[in-house]
Coordinates of C-alpha atoms in Angstrom, one line a residue:
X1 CA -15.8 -8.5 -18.4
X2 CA -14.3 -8.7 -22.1
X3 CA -11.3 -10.1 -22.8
X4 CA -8.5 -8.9 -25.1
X5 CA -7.9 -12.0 -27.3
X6 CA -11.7 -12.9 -27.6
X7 CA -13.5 -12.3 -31.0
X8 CA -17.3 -10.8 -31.0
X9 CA -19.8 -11.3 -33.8
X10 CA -21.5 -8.1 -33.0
X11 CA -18.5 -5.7 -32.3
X12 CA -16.0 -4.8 -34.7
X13 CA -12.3 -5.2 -33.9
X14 CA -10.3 -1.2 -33.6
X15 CA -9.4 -0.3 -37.0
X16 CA -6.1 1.0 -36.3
X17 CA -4.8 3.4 -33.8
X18 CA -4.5 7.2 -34.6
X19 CA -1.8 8.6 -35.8
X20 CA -0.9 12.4 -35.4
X21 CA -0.9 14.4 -39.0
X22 CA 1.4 17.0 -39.9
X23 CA -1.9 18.8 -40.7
X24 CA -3.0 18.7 -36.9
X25 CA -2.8 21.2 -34.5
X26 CA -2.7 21.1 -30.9
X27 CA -5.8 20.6 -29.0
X28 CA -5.3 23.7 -27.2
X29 CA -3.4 26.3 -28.1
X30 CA -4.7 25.7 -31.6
X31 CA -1.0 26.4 -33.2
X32 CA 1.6 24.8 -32.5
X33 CA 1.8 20.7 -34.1
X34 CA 1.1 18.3 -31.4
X35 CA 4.0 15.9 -30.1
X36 CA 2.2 13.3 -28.4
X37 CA -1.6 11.5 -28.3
X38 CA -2.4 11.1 -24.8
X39 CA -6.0 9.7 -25.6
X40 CA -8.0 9.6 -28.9
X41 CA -8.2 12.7 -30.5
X42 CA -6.0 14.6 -27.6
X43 CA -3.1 16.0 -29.5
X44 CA -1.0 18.0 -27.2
X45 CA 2.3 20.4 -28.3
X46 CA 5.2 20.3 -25.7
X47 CA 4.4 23.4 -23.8
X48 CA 0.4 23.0 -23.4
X49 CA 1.1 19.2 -22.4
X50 CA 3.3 20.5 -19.3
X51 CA 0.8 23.3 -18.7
X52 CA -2.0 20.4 -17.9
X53 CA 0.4 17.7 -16.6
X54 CA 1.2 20.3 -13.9
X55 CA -2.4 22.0 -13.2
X56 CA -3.5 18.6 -12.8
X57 CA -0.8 17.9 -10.1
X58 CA -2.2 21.4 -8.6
X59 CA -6.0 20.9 -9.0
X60 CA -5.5 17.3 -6.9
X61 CA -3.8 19.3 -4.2
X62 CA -6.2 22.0 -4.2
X63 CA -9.4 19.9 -4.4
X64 CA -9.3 17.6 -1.5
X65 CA -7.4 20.5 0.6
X66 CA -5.2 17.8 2.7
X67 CA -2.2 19.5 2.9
X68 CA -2.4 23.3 5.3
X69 CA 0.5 25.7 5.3
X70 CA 3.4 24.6 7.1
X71 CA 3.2 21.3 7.7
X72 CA 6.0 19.1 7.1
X73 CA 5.2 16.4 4.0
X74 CA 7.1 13.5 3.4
X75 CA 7.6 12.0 -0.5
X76 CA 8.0 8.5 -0.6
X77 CA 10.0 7.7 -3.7
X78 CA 11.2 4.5 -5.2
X79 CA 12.9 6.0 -8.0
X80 CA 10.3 4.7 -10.6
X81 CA 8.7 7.1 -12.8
X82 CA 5.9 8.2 -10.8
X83 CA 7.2 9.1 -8.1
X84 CA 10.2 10.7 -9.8
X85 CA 8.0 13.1 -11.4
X86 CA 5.9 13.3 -8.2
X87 CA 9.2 14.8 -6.9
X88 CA 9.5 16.6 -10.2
X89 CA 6.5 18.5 -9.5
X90 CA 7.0 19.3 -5.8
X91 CA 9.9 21.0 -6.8
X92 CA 9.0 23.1 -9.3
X93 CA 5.4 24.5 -6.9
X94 CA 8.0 25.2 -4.3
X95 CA 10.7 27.2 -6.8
X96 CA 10.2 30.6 -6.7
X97 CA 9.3 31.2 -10.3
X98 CA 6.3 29.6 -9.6
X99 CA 3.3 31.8 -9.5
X100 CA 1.4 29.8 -7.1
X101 CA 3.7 28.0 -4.8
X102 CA 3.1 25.3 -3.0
X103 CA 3.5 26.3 0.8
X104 CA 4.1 23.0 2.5
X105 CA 7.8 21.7 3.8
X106 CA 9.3 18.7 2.2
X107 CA 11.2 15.5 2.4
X108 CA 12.3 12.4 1.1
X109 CA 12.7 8.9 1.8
X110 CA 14.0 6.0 0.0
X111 CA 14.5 2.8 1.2
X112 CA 17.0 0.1 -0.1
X113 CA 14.9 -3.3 -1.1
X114 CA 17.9 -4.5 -2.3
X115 CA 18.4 -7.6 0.1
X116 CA 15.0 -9.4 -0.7
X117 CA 15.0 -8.8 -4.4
X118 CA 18.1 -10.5 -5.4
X119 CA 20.6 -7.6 -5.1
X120 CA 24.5 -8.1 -4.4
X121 CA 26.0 -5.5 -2.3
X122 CA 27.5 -3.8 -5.1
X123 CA 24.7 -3.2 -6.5
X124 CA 22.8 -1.8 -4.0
X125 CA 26.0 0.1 -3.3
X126 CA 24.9 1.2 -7.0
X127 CA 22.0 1.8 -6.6
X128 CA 22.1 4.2 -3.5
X129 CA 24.8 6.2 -5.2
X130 CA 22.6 6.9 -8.4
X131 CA 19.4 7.6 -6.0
X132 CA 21.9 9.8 -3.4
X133 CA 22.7 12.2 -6.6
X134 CA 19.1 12.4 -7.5
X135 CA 17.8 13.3 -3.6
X136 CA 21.0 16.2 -2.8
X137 CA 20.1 17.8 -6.6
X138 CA 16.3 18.1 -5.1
X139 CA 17.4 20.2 -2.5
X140 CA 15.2 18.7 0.0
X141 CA 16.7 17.3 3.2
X142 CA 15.9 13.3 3.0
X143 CA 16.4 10.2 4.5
X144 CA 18.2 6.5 3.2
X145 CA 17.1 3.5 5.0
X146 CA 17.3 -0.5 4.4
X147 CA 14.2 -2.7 4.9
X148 CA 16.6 -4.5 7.4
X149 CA 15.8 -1.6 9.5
X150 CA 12.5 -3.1 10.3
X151 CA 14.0 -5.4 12.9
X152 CA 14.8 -2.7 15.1
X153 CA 11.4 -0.4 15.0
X154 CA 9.6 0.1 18.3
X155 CA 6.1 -2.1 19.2
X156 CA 4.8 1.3 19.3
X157 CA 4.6 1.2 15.1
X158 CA 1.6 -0.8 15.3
X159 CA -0.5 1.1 17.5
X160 CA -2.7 3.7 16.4
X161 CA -2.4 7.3 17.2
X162 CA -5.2 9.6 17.6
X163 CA -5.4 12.5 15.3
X164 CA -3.1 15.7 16.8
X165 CA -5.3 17.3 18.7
X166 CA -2.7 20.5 18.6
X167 CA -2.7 20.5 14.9
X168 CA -4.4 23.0 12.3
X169 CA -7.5 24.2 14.3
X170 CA -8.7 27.2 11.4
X171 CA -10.1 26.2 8.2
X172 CA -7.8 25.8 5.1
X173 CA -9.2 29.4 3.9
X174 CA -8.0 30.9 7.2
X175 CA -4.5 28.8 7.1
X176 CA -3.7 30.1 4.0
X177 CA -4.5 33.5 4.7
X178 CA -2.8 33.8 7.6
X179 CA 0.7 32.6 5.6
X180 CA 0.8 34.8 3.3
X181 CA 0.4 37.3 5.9
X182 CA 3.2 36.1 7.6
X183 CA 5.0 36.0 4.7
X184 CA 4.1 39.7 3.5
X185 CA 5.3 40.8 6.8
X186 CA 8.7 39.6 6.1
X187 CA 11.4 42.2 5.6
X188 CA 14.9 42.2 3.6
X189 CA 13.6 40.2 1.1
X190 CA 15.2 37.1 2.7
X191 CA 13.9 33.5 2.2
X192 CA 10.3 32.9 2.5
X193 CA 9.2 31.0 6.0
X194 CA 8.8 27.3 4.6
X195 CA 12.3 27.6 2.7
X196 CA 14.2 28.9 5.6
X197 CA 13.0 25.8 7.8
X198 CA 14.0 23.6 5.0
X199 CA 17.6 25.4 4.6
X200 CA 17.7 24.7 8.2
X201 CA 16.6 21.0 8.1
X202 CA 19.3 21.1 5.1
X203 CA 22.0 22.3 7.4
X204 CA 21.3 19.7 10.2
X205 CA 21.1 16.7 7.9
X206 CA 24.5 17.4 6.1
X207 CA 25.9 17.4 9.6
X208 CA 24.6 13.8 9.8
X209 CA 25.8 10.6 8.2
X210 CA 24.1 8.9 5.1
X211 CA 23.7 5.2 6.0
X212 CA 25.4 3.4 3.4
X213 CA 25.6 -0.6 2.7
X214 CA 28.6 -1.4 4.1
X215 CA 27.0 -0.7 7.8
X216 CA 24.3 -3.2 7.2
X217 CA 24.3 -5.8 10.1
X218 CA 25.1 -8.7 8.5
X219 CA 22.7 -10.3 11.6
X220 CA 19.9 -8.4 10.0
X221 CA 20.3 -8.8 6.5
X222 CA 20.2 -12.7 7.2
X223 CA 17.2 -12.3 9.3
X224 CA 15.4 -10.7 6.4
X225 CA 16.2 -12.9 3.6
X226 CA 15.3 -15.9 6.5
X227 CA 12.0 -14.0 6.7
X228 CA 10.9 -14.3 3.0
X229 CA 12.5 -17.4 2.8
X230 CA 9.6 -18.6 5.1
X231 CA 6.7 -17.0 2.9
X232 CA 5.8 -19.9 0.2
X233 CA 3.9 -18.0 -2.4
X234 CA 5.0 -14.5 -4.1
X235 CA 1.8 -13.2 -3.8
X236 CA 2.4 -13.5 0.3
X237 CA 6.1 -12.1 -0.1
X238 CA 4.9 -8.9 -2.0
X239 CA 2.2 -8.7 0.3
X240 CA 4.3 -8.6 3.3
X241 CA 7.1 -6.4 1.7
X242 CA 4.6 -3.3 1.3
X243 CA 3.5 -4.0 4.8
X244 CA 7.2 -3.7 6.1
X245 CA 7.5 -0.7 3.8
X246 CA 4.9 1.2 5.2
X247 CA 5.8 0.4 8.6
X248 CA 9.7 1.9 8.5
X249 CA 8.0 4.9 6.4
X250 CA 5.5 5.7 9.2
X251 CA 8.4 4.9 11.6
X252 CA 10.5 7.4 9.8
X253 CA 7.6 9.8 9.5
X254 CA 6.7 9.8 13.5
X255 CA 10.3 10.1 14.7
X256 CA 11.2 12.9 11.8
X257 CA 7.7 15.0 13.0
X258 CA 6.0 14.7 9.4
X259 CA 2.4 14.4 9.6
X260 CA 1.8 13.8 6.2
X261 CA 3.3 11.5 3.5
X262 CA 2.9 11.3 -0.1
X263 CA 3.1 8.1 -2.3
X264 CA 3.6 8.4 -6.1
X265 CA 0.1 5.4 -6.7
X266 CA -1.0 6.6 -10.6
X267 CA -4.5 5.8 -12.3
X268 CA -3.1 2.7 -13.6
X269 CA -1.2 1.3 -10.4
X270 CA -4.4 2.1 -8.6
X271 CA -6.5 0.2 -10.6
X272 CA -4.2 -2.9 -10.7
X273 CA -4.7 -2.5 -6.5
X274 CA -8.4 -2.2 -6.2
X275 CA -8.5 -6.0 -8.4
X276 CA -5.6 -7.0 -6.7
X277 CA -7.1 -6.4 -3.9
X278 CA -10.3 -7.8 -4.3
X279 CA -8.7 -11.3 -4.6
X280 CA -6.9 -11.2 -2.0
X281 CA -10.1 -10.4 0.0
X282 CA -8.8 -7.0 1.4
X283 CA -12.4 -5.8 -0.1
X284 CA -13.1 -3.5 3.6
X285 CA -10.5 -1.3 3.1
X286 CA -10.3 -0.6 0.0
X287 CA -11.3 3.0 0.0
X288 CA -8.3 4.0 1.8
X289 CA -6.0 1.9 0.0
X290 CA -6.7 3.3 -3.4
X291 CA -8.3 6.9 -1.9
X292 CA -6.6 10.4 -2.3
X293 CA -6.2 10.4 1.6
X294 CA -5.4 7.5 4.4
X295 CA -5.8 7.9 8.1
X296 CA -5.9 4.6 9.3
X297 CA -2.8 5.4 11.6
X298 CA -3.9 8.3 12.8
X299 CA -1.1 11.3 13.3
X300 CA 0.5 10.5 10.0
X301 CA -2.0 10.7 6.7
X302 CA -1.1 9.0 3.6
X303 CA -2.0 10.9 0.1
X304 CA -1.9 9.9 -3.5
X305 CA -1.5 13.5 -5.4
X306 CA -0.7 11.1 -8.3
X307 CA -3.8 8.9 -8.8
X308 CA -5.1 11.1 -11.7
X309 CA -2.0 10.6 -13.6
X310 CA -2.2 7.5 -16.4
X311 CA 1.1 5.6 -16.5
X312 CA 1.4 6.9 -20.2
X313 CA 0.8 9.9 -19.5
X314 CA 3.9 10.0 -16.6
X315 CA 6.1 8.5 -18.8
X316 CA 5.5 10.7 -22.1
X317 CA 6.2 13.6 -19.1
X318 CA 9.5 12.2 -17.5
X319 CA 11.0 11.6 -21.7
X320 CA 10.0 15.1 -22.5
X321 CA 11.2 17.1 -19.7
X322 CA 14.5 14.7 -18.5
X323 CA 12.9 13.3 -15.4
X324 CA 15.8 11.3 -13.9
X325 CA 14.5 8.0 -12.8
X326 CA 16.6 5.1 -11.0
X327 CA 15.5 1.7 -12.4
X328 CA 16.3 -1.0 -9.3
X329 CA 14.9 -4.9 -9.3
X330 CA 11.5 -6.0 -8.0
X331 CA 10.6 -9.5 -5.9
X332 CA 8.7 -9.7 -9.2
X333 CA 11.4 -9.0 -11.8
X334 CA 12.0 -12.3 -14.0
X335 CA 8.8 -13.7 -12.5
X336 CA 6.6 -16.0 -14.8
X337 CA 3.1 -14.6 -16.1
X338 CA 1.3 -15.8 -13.1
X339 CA 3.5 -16.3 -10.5
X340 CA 1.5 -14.4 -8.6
X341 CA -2.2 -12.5 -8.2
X342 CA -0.6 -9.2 -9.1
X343 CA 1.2 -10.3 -11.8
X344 CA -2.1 -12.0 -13.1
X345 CA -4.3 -9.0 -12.5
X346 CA -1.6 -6.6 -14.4
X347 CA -1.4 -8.8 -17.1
X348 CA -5.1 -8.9 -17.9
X349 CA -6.0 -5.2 -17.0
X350 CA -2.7 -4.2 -20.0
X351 CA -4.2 -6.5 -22.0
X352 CA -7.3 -5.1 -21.9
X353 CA -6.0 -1.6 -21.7
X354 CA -4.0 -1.9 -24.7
X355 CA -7.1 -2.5 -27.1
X356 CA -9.7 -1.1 -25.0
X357 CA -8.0 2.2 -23.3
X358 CA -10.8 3.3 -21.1
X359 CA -9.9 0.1 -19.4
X360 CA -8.2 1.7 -16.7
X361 CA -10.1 5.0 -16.3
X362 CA -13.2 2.7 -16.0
X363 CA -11.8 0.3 -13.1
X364 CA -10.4 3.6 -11.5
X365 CA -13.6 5.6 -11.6
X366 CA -15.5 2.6 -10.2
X367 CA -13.2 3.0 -7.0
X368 CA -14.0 6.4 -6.9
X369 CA -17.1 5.7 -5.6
X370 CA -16.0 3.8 -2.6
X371 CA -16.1 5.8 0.8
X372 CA -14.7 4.2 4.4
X373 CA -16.4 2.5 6.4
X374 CA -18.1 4.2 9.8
X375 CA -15.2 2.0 11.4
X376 CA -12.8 3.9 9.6
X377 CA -14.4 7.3 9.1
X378 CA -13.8 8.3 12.5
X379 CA -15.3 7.9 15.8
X380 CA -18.5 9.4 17.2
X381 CA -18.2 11.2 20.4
X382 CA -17.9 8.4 23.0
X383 CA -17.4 5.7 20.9
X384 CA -14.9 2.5 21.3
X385 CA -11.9 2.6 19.2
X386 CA -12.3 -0.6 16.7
X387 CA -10.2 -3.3 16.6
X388 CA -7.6 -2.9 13.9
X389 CA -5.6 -5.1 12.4
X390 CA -2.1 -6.0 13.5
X391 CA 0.0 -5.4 10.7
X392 CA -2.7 -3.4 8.1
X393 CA -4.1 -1.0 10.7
X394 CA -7.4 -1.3 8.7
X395 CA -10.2 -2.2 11.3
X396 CA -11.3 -5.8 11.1
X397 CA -13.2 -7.2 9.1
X398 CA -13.4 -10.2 10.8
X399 CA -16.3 -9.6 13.5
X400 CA -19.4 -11.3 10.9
X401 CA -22.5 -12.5 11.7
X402 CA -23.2 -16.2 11.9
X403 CA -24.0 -17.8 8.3
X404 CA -22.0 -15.7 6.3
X405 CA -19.4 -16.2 3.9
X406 CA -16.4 -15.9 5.7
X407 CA -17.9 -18.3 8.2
X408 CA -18.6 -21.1 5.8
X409 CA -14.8 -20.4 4.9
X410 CA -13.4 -20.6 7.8
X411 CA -15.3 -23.6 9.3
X412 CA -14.7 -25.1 5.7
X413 CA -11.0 -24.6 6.3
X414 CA -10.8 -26.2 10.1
X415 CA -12.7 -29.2 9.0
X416 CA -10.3 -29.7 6.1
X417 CA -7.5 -30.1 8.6
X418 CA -9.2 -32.4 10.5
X419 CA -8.1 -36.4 10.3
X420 CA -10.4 -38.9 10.5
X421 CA -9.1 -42.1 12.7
X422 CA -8.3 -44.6 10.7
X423 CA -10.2 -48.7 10.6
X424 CA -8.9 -50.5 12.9
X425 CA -9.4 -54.8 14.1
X426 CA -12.3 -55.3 16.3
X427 CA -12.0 -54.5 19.9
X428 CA -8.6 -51.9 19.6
X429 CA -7.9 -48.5 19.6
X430 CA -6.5 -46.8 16.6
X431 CA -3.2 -46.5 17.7
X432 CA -3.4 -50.9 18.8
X433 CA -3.8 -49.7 22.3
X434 CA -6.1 -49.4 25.0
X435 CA -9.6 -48.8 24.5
X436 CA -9.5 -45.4 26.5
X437 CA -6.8 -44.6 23.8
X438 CA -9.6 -44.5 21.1
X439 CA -9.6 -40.9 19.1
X440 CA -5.8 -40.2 20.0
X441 CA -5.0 -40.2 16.1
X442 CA -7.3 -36.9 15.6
X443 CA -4.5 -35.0 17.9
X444 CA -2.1 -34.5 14.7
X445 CA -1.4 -31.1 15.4
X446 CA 1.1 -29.6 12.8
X447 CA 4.3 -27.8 14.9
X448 CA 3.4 -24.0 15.4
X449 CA 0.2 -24.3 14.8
X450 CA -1.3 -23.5 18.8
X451 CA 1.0 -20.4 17.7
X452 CA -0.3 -19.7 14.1
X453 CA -4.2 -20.0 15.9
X454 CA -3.3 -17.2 18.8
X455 CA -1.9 -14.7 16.0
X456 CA -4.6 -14.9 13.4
X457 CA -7.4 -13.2 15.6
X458 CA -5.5 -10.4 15.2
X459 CA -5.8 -10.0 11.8
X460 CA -7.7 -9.3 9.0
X461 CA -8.6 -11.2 6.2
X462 CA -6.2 -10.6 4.0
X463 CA -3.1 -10.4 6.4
X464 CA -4.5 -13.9 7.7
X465 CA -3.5 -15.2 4.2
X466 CA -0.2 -13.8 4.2
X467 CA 0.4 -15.0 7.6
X468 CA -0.8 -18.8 6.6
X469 CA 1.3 -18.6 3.9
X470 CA 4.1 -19.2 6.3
X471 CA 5.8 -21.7 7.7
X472 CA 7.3 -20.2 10.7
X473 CA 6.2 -17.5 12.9
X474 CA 9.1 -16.6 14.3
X475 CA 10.8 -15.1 11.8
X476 CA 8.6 -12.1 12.3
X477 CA 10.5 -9.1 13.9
X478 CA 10.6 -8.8 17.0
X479 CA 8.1 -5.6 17.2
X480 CA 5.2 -7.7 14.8
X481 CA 5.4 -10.3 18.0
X482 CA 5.9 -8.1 21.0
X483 CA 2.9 -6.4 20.3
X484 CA 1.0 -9.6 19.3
X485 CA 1.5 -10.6 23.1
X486 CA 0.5 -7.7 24.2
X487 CA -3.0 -7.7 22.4
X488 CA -3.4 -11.4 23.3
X489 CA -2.8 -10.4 27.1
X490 CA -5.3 -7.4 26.9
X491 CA -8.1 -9.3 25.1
X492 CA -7.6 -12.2 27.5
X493 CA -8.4 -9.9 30.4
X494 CA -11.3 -8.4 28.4
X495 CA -12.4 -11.2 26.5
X496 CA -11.7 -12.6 22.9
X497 CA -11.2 -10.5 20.0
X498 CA -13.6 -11.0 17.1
X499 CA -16.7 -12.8 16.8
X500 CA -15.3 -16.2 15.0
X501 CA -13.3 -17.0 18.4
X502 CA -16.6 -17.5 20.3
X503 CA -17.8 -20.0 18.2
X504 CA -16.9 -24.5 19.4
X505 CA -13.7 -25.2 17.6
X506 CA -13.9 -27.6 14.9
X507 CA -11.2 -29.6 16.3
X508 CA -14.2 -30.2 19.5
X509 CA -16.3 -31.4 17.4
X510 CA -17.2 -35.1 15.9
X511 CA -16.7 -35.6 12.6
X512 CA -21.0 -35.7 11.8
X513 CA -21.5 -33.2 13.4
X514 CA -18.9 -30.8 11.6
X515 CA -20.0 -32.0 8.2
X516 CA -23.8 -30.9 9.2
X517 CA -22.3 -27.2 10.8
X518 CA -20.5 -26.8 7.2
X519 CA -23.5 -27.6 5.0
X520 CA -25.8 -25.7 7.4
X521 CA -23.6 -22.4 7.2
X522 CA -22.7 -22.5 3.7
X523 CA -24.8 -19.6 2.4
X524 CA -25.4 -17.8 -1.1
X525 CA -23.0 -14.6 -1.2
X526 CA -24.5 -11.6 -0.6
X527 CA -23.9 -8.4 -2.6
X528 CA -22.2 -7.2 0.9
X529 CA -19.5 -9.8 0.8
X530 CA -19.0 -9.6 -2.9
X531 CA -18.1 -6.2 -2.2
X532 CA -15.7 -7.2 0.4
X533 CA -14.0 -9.2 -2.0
X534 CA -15.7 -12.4 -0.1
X535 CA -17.0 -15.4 -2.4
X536 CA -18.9 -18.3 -1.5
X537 CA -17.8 -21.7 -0.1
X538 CA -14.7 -21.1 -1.9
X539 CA -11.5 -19.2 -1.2
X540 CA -10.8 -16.2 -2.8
X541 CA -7.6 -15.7 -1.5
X542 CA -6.6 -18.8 -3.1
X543 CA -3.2 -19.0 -4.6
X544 CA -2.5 -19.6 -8.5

């Protein structure tokens, strides 16, 4: 791929950018002058650029049809600008000036990150104050939690749900129809169906109390910064603080009967994530992280209504029309230029975009083409469940043949932990013992280690290079390692979990013969494991 600051015989550098003229008209409406350029040659006025930011937010909802009458949807907002105007934009299709509402029931959650990004208690105090006032002007009934909450979810979390078998049984056509029935046979012109439930989930939730900082546990805030405190890299630490995230939105979602949530990903952020992704070998699942809709959980479906929306395009929105956003610190904030892989994959992708804007678009519409896996697709009838993995929920992609890529790398990665014994005198050990004592000096096992090998069966790729990113285990909640043991106890009743486990350790093995199993399994990638994100003898997880 091209690079931003390299120079091309051939290709001419971009002569300029355009500017908007005050003879130029609005690419629509043909009248009015234009305010803003959102691409080349796509002048917009003020009134026709809300017009399409809005039938875009529509035509997403509309298309993919994820979302039936009724059901109770959960907005995941960080108080950054796209999912401020995420918000912006459920409330106005739920208003009733709106010509074609929006007919689904709404809430929020935020949740205070405040403890792992360097925040002091007053200013998380701050923070939640300025977010509170936002969340009570939507209307909506929502929900405040800490990430320290995390420590106290159920084992449950982890487990995967089949899909609702009492849920939505007509086709969307019939759903819909069938509401606005229902609502035309309402009398007394009171409050349409979805707005009296959430008047009533209003009047229930200001009966409840707002959890505020000063009844953090102490305990727990300690346990959390102790947790990233273990995690060496920042490209581990982000890693694991969107899989804790996820986990006490679900958590939130199950107990508060939502079955849908919806994050605030845009174009841009997305395609930042498929790269980011990529490198951090997380290539199997990338349909559903950067798709409209995920169902790896099961009962609660994740969707990105957002992902058509280009970070310029959000923020030319939220300045025009007064979008209230809530700026708050991220584990990233200060961070050098490559301090991590996603700071490294942002920086080249806006470096590119900003001289080459179909950058983005490009990388995005590439992932567009991705569809899951049959693994993740769903079952056939009478099919096994797949494994999945224990903190991603994505099945794992860990169950290769023998003499692919990931096998070189892992057999690669056992034999570089391997000591040889050192030369010793003529008729002694290694250790200046016995002769039965000979080979003792291979046993160097690091501490935690017997530990580290039992959990990483469990786990995908990717999660298996967050997890060896750490130096202790046992800073994990206590729901991550409950349910480890259970998986552990189940597969040793039914046998081992994933087809690597089968294989002679290295650690068996004498030094020859490793070196000849390494060379002998080394292969040429394949297009498959490119696609997965998988390189050669090399590992692409690899931190900068």
């Amino acid at each position: 791929m091209c690079q931003a600051q390299e120079q091309y015989g051939g290709c001419g550098w971009p002569q300029g950018r355009p500017r908007v003229g005050c003879a130029q008209k609005c690419m629509k409406c043909k009248e009015a002058s234009p305010v803003l350029v959102i691409r080349v040659g796509d002048a917009f006025c003020k009134a026709c650029f809300r017009e399409y930011f809005v039938h875009k937010f529509r035509a997403m909802l509309g298309k993919n049809r994820a979302i039936y009458p009724g059901e109770k949807v959960l907005l995941a907002l960080s108080g950054g600008p796209a999912s401020s105007s995420m918000l912006r934009q459920v409330q106005e299709g739920l208003s009733r000036e709106t010509a074609k509402k929006l007919r689904f029931i709404p809430g929020i959650i935020y949740i205070d990150e405040g403890a792992v990004c360097g925040q002091s208690l007053a200013e998380r105090a701050e923070t939640l104050l300025q977010m509170e006032t936002i969340l009570q002007a939507s209307g909506f009934p929502y929900h405040l939690a800490h990430l320290e909450e995390v420590f106290d979810l159920p084992s449950s979390i982890l487990q995967h749900v089949p899909h609702n078998p009492a849920g939505p049984k007509n086709s969307y056509k019939e759903a819909v129809e069938g509401f606005i029935r229902q609502q035309r046979q309402e009398e007394g012109g009171g409050p349409s169906l979805p707005e009296r439930h959430i008047q009533e989930k209003l009047a229930e939730f200001c009966m409840q109390d707002v959890p505020r900082t000063e009844g953090l546990a102490t305990v727990q805030t300690e346990q959390l910064i102790q947790l990233f405190g273990s995690v060496k890299t920042l490209t581990a630490k982000e890693e694991l603080l969107q899989t804790l995230r996820n986990h006490l939105i679900l958590h939130t979602a199950r107990a508060q009967g939502y079955s849908k949530v919806m994050m605030g990903d845009s174009c841009t952020r997305l395609a930042v994530k498929l790269l980011t992704n990529l490198s951090l070998g997380r290539g199997a699942s990338l349909a559903m992280d950067t798709g409209f809709s995920d169902d790896r959980h099961g009962d609660v479906v994740v969707v990105r209504p957002m992902r058509e929306y280009m970070a310029k395009e959000i923020a030319f929105y939220n300045h025009l029309f007064g979008v209230p956003t809530v700026f708050t610190p991220a584990l990233d904030t200060k961070a050098l230029e490559k301090a991590s892989i996603h700071r490294v994959i942002e920086r080249f992708l806006y470096g590119l975009q900003a001289e080459f804007p179909s950058t983005v678009s490009t990388v995005y519409r590439t992932g567009e083409k991705l569809s899951a896996t049959p693994g993740d697709a769903g079952l056939a009838p009478g099919a096994t469940e797949p494994e999945r993995c224990l903190l991603c929920s994505c099945a794992l992609d860990t169950n290769v043949e023998d003499g692919s890529a990931l096998q070189a790398i892992l057999v690669s990665e056992q034999l570089s932990q391997q000591r040889l014994p050192a030369a010793s005198p003529a008729g002694q050990g290694c250790c200046q013992g016995a002769e039965e004592q000979r080979g003792c000096c291979t046993n160097t096992t690091a501490p935690g280690a017997d530990a580290r090998a039992d959990f990483l069966p469990l786990l995908c790729y990717g999660c298996r290079l967050t997890i060896k990113d750490m130096t202790c285990l046992e800073s994990l909640p206590l729901y991550v390692r409950s349910e480890a043991e259970r998986r552990k106890r189940r597969y040793g009743e039914g046998g081992q979990v994933g087809a690597i486990s089968h294989r002679t350790p290295a650690s068996q093995l004498e030094p020859w013969e490793g070196r000849d199993l390494a060379l002998a399994r080394i292969p040429t990638p394949s297009s498959a494991d490119v696609a997965l994100g998988r390189g050669g003898a090399a590992d692409p997880g690899a931190k900068l």
